[in-house]
């Protein structure tokens, strides 16, 4: 296996412990403390940096002049495809952590959050859309005075 292949395989393994904590130990105080830090994505970001270094000119060309053929070409390079994978895993983890922390803050049941996090591992943009819809719905329905007076729920601060 190539070094790109090894790093590709390693990428998710570096993120998996944090996903496992959020899904299977959501009420453990250590879980919240750990996933409250954005540093959880650092190991994956380091793998990304190692993968992207040899193909930086190709990556730079793809991201500064985004066109489908450029990304298709980048994905044919072992380091390019593996770097894109590491990029996805790092951001998916951060999105999952945000969903987990927001869910805890809003009192979402782990039985709701867990499946959303599994979906985030697989298809994070769809999980994010579903989470945001649920968050808006549940925030609104949890404030009966908002429905009665017609006032909107408070705007999220983005945290």
PDB file of C-alpha atoms in Angstrom:
ATOM      1  CA  UNK A   1       0.000   0.000   0.000  1.00  0.00           C
ATOM      2  CA  UNK A   2       1.260   3.474  -0.806  1.00  0.00           C
ATOM      3  CA  UNK A   3       1.902   6.044   1.886  1.00  0.00           C
ATOM      4  CA  UNK A   4      -1.134   7.941   0.551  1.00  0.00           C
ATOM      5  CA  UNK A   5      -3.163   4.761   0.986  1.00  0.00           C
ATOM      6  CA  UNK A   6      -1.909   4.278   4.520  1.00  0.00           C
ATOM      7  CA  UNK A   7      -2.696   7.882   5.425  1.00  0.00           C
ATOM      8  CA  UNK A   8      -6.106   7.566   3.772  1.00  0.00           C
ATOM      9  CA  UNK A   9      -6.851   4.582   6.032  1.00  0.00           C
ATOM     10  CA  UNK A  10      -5.452   6.356   9.096  1.00  0.00           C
ATOM     11  CA  UNK A  11      -7.559   9.466   8.574  1.00  0.00           C
ATOM     12  CA  UNK A  12     -10.889   8.093   9.781  1.00  0.00           C
ATOM     13  CA  UNK A  13      -9.226   6.067  12.525  1.00  0.00           C
ATOM     14  CA  UNK A  14      -7.950   9.326  14.012  1.00  0.00           C
ATOM     15  CA  UNK A  15     -11.465  10.787  14.078  1.00  0.00           C
ATOM     16  CA  UNK A  16     -13.338   7.615  15.116  1.00  0.00           C
ATOM     17  CA  UNK A  17     -12.709   7.846  18.894  1.00  0.00           C
ATOM     18  CA  UNK A  18     -14.432  11.226  19.035  1.00  0.00           C
ATOM     19  CA  UNK A  19     -17.409   9.959  17.031  1.00  0.00           C
ATOM     20  CA  UNK A  20     -17.642   6.920  19.320  1.00  0.00           C
ATOM     21  CA  UNK A  21     -17.666   9.127  22.417  1.00  0.00           C
ATOM     22  CA  UNK A  22     -20.404  11.379  21.046  1.00  0.00           C
ATOM     23  CA  UNK A  23     -22.585   8.481  19.895  1.00  0.00           C
ATOM     24  CA  UNK A  24     -22.050   5.891  22.647  1.00  0.00           C
ATOM     25  CA  UNK A  25     -21.091   7.985  25.702  1.00  0.00           C
ATOM     26  CA  UNK A  26     -23.002  11.236  25.219  1.00  0.00           C
ATOM     27  CA  UNK A  27     -23.810  11.759  28.902  1.00  0.00           C
ATOM     28  CA  UNK A  28     -20.258  11.173  30.131  1.00  0.00           C
ATOM     29  CA  UNK A  29     -18.827  14.498  31.316  1.00  0.00           C
ATOM     30  CA  UNK A  30     -15.473  13.648  29.726  1.00  0.00           C
ATOM     31  CA  UNK A  31     -17.151  13.408  26.309  1.00  0.00           C
ATOM     32  CA  UNK A  32     -18.432  16.973  26.452  1.00  0.00           C
ATOM     33  CA  UNK A  33     -15.088  18.240  27.715  1.00  0.00           C
ATOM     34  CA  UNK A  34     -13.183  16.482  24.914  1.00  0.00           C
ATOM     35  CA  UNK A  35     -15.503  17.396  22.045  1.00  0.00           C
ATOM     36  CA  UNK A  36     -15.740  21.003  23.202  1.00  0.00           C
ATOM     37  CA  UNK A  37     -12.240  21.460  21.838  1.00  0.00           C
ATOM     38  CA  UNK A  38     -11.576  22.057  18.144  1.00  0.00           C
ATOM     39  CA  UNK A  39      -8.182  20.426  18.736  1.00  0.00           C
ATOM     40  CA  UNK A  40      -9.799  17.048  18.085  1.00  0.00           C
ATOM     41  CA  UNK A  41      -9.408  17.754  14.362  1.00  0.00           C
ATOM     42  CA  UNK A  42      -5.679  18.512  14.625  1.00  0.00           C
ATOM     43  CA  UNK A  43      -4.454  14.929  13.996  1.00  0.00           C
ATOM     44  CA  UNK A  44      -6.549  14.728  10.824  1.00  0.00           C
ATOM     45  CA  UNK A  45      -5.398  18.206   9.788  1.00  0.00           C
ATOM     46  CA  UNK A  46      -1.789  17.070  10.184  1.00  0.00           C
ATOM     47  CA  UNK A  47      -2.493  14.081   7.924  1.00  0.00           C
ATOM     48  CA  UNK A  48      -4.054  16.500   5.453  1.00  0.00           C
ATOM     49  CA  UNK A  49      -0.949  18.700   5.514  1.00  0.00           C
ATOM     50  CA  UNK A  50       1.317  15.687   4.884  1.00  0.00           C
ATOM     51  CA  UNK A  51      -0.882  14.526   2.009  1.00  0.00           C
ATOM     52  CA  UNK A  52      -1.321  17.933   0.409  1.00  0.00           C
ATOM     53  CA  UNK A  53       2.339  18.977   0.511  1.00  0.00           C
ATOM     54  CA  UNK A  54       3.419  16.907  -2.543  1.00  0.00           C
ATOM     55  CA  UNK A  55       0.398  18.012  -4.581  1.00  0.00           C
ATOM     56  CA  UNK A  56       0.101  21.588  -3.341  1.00  0.00           C
ATOM     57  CA  UNK A  57       0.358  23.125  -6.837  1.00  0.00           C
ATOM     58  CA  UNK A  58      -2.514  20.939  -8.075  1.00  0.00           C
ATOM     59  CA  UNK A  59      -4.605  21.597  -4.964  1.00  0.00           C
ATOM     60  CA  UNK A  60      -3.901  25.326  -5.179  1.00  0.00           C
ATOM     61  CA  UNK A  61      -4.957  25.385  -8.831  1.00  0.00           C
ATOM     62  CA  UNK A  62      -8.152  23.483  -8.016  1.00  0.00           C
ATOM     63  CA  UNK A  63      -9.201  25.713  -5.131  1.00  0.00           C
ATOM     64  CA  UNK A  64      -8.240  29.079  -6.629  1.00  0.00           C
ATOM     65  CA  UNK A  65      -9.895  28.358  -9.978  1.00  0.00           C
ATOM     66  CA  UNK A  66     -12.556  25.849  -9.084  1.00  0.00           C
ATOM     67  CA  UNK A  67     -13.690  24.002 -12.162  1.00  0.00           C
ATOM     68  CA  UNK A  68     -14.891  20.438 -12.373  1.00  0.00           C
ATOM     69  CA  UNK A  69     -12.061  19.216 -14.642  1.00  0.00           C
ATOM     70  CA  UNK A  70      -9.464  20.515 -12.185  1.00  0.00           C
ATOM     71  CA  UNK A  71     -11.063  18.661  -9.295  1.00  0.00           C
ATOM     72  CA  UNK A  72     -11.454  15.538 -11.403  1.00  0.00           C
ATOM     73  CA  UNK A  73      -7.743  15.669 -12.189  1.00  0.00           C
ATOM     74  CA  UNK A  74      -6.874  16.230  -8.530  1.00  0.00           C
ATOM     75  CA  UNK A  75      -8.926  13.191  -7.551  1.00  0.00           C
ATOM     76  CA  UNK A  76      -6.901  10.984  -9.903  1.00  0.00           C
ATOM     77  CA  UNK A  77      -3.748  11.648  -7.856  1.00  0.00           C
ATOM     78  CA  UNK A  78      -3.381   9.344  -4.830  1.00  0.00           C
ATOM     79  CA  UNK A  79      -2.302  12.194  -2.550  1.00  0.00           C
ATOM     80  CA  UNK A  80      -4.996  14.435  -4.013  1.00  0.00           C
ATOM     81  CA  UNK A  81      -7.838  12.022  -3.354  1.00  0.00           C
ATOM     82  CA  UNK A  82      -6.507  11.142   0.105  1.00  0.00           C
ATOM     83  CA  UNK A  83      -6.108  14.843   0.951  1.00  0.00           C
ATOM     84  CA  UNK A  84      -9.697  15.540  -0.079  1.00  0.00           C
ATOM     85  CA  UNK A  85     -10.765  12.635   2.167  1.00  0.00           C
ATOM     86  CA  UNK A  86      -8.805  14.069   5.118  1.00  0.00           C
ATOM     87  CA  UNK A  87     -10.363  17.479   4.464  1.00  0.00           C
ATOM     88  CA  UNK A  88     -13.837  15.936   4.526  1.00  0.00           C
ATOM     89  CA  UNK A  89     -13.157  13.932   7.692  1.00  0.00           C
ATOM     90  CA  UNK A  90     -11.773  16.964   9.569  1.00  0.00           C
ATOM     91  CA  UNK A  91     -14.723  19.178   8.712  1.00  0.00           C
ATOM     92  CA  UNK A  92     -17.283  16.421   9.262  1.00  0.00           C
ATOM     93  CA  UNK A  93     -15.849  15.911  12.740  1.00  0.00           C
ATOM     94  CA  UNK A  94     -16.108  19.612  13.539  1.00  0.00           C
ATOM     95  CA  UNK A  95     -19.692  19.726  12.217  1.00  0.00           C
ATOM     96  CA  UNK A  96     -20.532  16.634  14.274  1.00  0.00           C
ATOM     97  CA  UNK A  97     -19.031  18.178  17.388  1.00  0.00           C
ATOM     98  CA  UNK A  98     -21.049  21.346  16.863  1.00  0.00           C
ATOM     99  CA  UNK A  99     -24.241  19.314  16.397  1.00  0.00           C
ATOM    100  CA  UNK A 100     -23.455  17.284  19.534  1.00  0.00           C
ATOM    101  CA  UNK A 101     -22.793  20.374  21.652  1.00  0.00           C
ATOM    102  CA  UNK A 102     -25.838  22.232  20.318  1.00  0.00           C
ATOM    103  CA  UNK A 103     -27.979  19.162  20.919  1.00  0.00           C
ATOM    104  CA  UNK A 104     -26.758  18.952  24.528  1.00  0.00           C
ATOM    105  CA  UNK A 105     -27.360  22.673  25.022  1.00  0.00           C
ATOM    106  CA  UNK A 106     -30.905  22.392  23.676  1.00  0.00           C
ATOM    107  CA  UNK A 107     -31.686  19.206  25.596  1.00  0.00           C
ATOM    108  CA  UNK A 108     -31.934  16.878  22.595  1.00  0.00           C
ATOM    109  CA  UNK A 109     -32.191  13.231  23.543  1.00  0.00           C
ATOM    110  CA  UNK A 110     -29.135  11.083  22.778  1.00  0.00           C
ATOM    111  CA  UNK A 111     -31.615   8.832  20.944  1.00  0.00           C
ATOM    112  CA  UNK A 112     -32.130  11.705  18.498  1.00  0.00           C
ATOM    113  CA  UNK A 113     -28.581  13.017  18.404  1.00  0.00           C
ATOM    114  CA  UNK A 114     -26.905   9.609  17.994  1.00  0.00           C
ATOM    115  CA  UNK A 115     -28.528   8.746  14.651  1.00  0.00           C
ATOM    116  CA  UNK A 116     -27.927  12.304  13.432  1.00  0.00           C
ATOM    117  CA  UNK A 117     -24.243  11.893  14.232  1.00  0.00           C
ATOM    118  CA  UNK A 118     -24.103   8.579  12.363  1.00  0.00           C
ATOM    119  CA  UNK A 119     -25.666  10.352   9.395  1.00  0.00           C
ATOM    120  CA  UNK A 120     -23.073  13.124   9.813  1.00  0.00           C
ATOM    121  CA  UNK A 121     -20.278  10.564   9.522  1.00  0.00           C
ATOM    122  CA  UNK A 122     -21.724   9.354   6.235  1.00  0.00           C
ATOM    123  CA  UNK A 123     -23.428  12.390   4.677  1.00  0.00           C
ATOM    124  CA  UNK A 124     -22.663  15.398   6.848  1.00  0.00           C
ATOM    125  CA  UNK A 125     -24.286  18.114   4.708  1.00  0.00           C
ATOM    126  CA  UNK A 126     -27.592  16.223   4.828  1.00  0.00           C
ATOM    127  CA  UNK A 127     -27.210  15.604   8.555  1.00  0.00           C
ATOM    128  CA  UNK A 128     -26.513  19.285   9.092  1.00  0.00           C
ATOM    129  CA  UNK A 129     -29.640  20.285   7.159  1.00  0.00           C
ATOM    130  CA  UNK A 130     -31.750  17.817   9.148  1.00  0.00           C
ATOM    131  CA  UNK A 131     -30.208  18.961  12.435  1.00  0.00           C
ATOM    132  CA  UNK A 132     -30.859  22.625  11.626  1.00  0.00           C
ATOM    133  CA  UNK A 133     -34.470  21.858  10.707  1.00  0.00           C
ATOM    134  CA  UNK A 134     -34.986  19.882  13.917  1.00  0.00           C
ATOM    135  CA  UNK A 135     -33.282  22.572  15.956  1.00  0.00           C
ATOM    136  CA  UNK A 136     -35.522  25.268  14.502  1.00  0.00           C
ATOM    137  CA  UNK A 137     -38.640  23.157  14.979  1.00  0.00           C
ATOM    138  CA  UNK A 138     -37.837  21.999  18.487  1.00  0.00           C
ATOM    139  CA  UNK A 139     -36.710  25.455  19.623  1.00  0.00           C
ATOM    140  CA  UNK A 140     -39.943  26.944  18.361  1.00  0.00           C
ATOM    141  CA  UNK A 141     -42.195  24.269  19.848  1.00  0.00           C
ATOM    142  CA  UNK A 142     -40.368  24.381  23.186  1.00  0.00           C
ATOM    143  CA  UNK A 143     -41.417  28.033  23.596  1.00  0.00           C
ATOM    144  CA  UNK A 144     -45.213  28.045  23.781  1.00  0.00           C
ATOM    145  CA  UNK A 145     -45.163  31.778  24.505  1.00  0.00           C
ATOM    146  CA  UNK A 146     -43.544  32.314  21.077  1.00  0.00           C
ATOM    147  CA  UNK A 147     -46.436  30.608  19.317  1.00  0.00           C
ATOM    148  CA  UNK A 148     -49.016  32.406  21.426  1.00  0.00           C
ATOM    149  CA  UNK A 149     -47.554  35.909  21.038  1.00  0.00           C
ATOM    150  CA  UNK A 150     -46.271  35.412  17.522  1.00  0.00           C
ATOM    151  CA  UNK A 151     -42.734  36.340  18.554  1.00  0.00           C
ATOM    152  CA  UNK A 152     -39.850  34.529  16.962  1.00  0.00           C
ATOM    153  CA  UNK A 153     -37.433  32.414  18.966  1.00  0.00           C
ATOM    154  CA  UNK A 154     -34.095  34.015  19.718  1.00  0.00           C
ATOM    155  CA  UNK A 155     -31.582  33.977  16.894  1.00  0.00           C
ATOM    156  CA  UNK A 156     -28.743  31.522  17.378  1.00  0.00           C
ATOM    157  CA  UNK A 157     -25.466  33.177  18.264  1.00  0.00           C
ATOM    158  CA  UNK A 158     -23.539  30.774  16.039  1.00  0.00           C
ATOM    159  CA  UNK A 159     -21.763  29.066  18.922  1.00  0.00           C
TER     160      UNK A 159
END
